[in-house]
């Protein structure tokens, strides 16, 4: 009997302690997608990346156009029975090599472009993270979740606009209204 009373008392103490710990949690949320889309530096970063890769992209496009012209010429010449098959085969091999080299250049370009975009995206997201952390600390939030993972939240728990202001963005509409 004594053991049952002790176990019950211990269970009640644990339940009371855990509910008090849960009551101490102060949780807010942000709409990370909205923050990223409205980040004040996002358009400038996109323009910077476009200009950084424009010359190389134009060069690859011109190279592709040149290869396509050579293919068209070869196909036209293949229709003429006066052309020697050995000469046509030689030109076809040259075009295949050009296409292979071009494809490798395109692959390298895409890898470098993706790498730079990820670097710049990480910088923007880091700014959002720092601003979110600072606001959460200032307002005493123990957790900040992304709005996509929140099923229900009390009014006043959305700190998206505060974070947007902290990163220097201008608010246009509330994130909840933007998703409706």
PDB file of N, CA and C in Angstrom, residues 17 22 41 48 50 56-57 68 70 97 121:
ATOM      1  N   UNK A  17       4.943  18.818 -12.662  1.00  0.00           N
ATOM      2  CA  UNK A  17       6.189  19.446 -13.093  1.00  0.00           C
ATOM      3  C   UNK A  17       6.236  19.571 -14.614  1.00  0.00           C
ATOM      4  N   UNK A  22       5.757  22.812 -19.547  1.00  0.00           N
ATOM      5  CA  UNK A  22       5.119  23.105 -20.824  1.00  0.00           C
ATOM      6  C   UNK A  22       4.492  24.495 -20.813  1.00  0.00           C
ATOM      7  N   UNK A  41      17.289  42.291 -50.088  1.00  0.00           N
ATOM      8  CA  UNK A  41      18.471  42.091 -50.925  1.00  0.00           C
ATOM      9  C   UNK A  41      18.277  41.038 -52.015  1.00  0.00           C
ATOM     10  N   UNK A  48      22.855  40.532 -59.522  1.00  0.00           N
ATOM     11  CA  UNK A  48      24.306  40.324 -59.422  1.00  0.00           C
ATOM     12  C   UNK A  48      24.694  38.983 -60.047  1.00  0.00           C
ATOM     13  N   UNK A  50      22.936  37.233 -62.237  1.00  0.00           N
ATOM     14  CA  UNK A  50      22.675  37.284 -63.679  1.00  0.00           C
ATOM     15  C   UNK A  50      23.829  37.943 -64.417  1.00  0.00           C
ATOM     16  N   UNK A  56      29.205  34.253 -69.844  1.00  0.00           N
ATOM     17  CA  UNK A  56      29.420  32.827 -70.081  1.00  0.00           C
ATOM     18  C   UNK A  56      28.175  32.187 -70.688  1.00  0.00           C
ATOM     19  N   UNK A  57      26.997  32.584 -70.228  1.00  0.00           N
ATOM     20  CA  UNK A  57      25.750  32.031 -70.779  1.00  0.00           C
ATOM     21  C   UNK A  57      25.593  32.428 -72.241  1.00  0.00           C
ATOM     22  N   UNK A  68      24.559  23.922 -84.007  1.00  0.00           N
ATOM     23  CA  UNK A  68      23.306  23.629 -84.713  1.00  0.00           C
ATOM     24  C   UNK A  68      23.422  23.966 -86.199  1.00  0.00           C
ATOM     25  N   UNK A  70      26.189  23.895 -87.960  1.00  0.00           N
ATOM     26  CA  UNK A  70      27.035  22.861 -88.564  1.00  0.00           C
ATOM     27  C   UNK A  70      26.260  21.571 -88.788  1.00  0.00           C
ATOM     28  N   UNK A  97      32.255  15.661 -81.457  1.00  0.00           N
ATOM     29  CA  UNK A  97      33.242  16.117 -80.478  1.00  0.00           C
ATOM     30  C   UNK A  97      32.881  17.514 -79.966  1.00  0.00           C
ATOM     31  N   UNK A 121      21.981  32.379 -51.524  1.00  0.00           N
ATOM     32  CA  UNK A 121      20.753  32.018 -50.803  1.00  0.00           C
ATOM     33  C   UNK A 121      21.072  31.790 -49.329  1.00  0.00           C
TER      34      UNK A 121
END
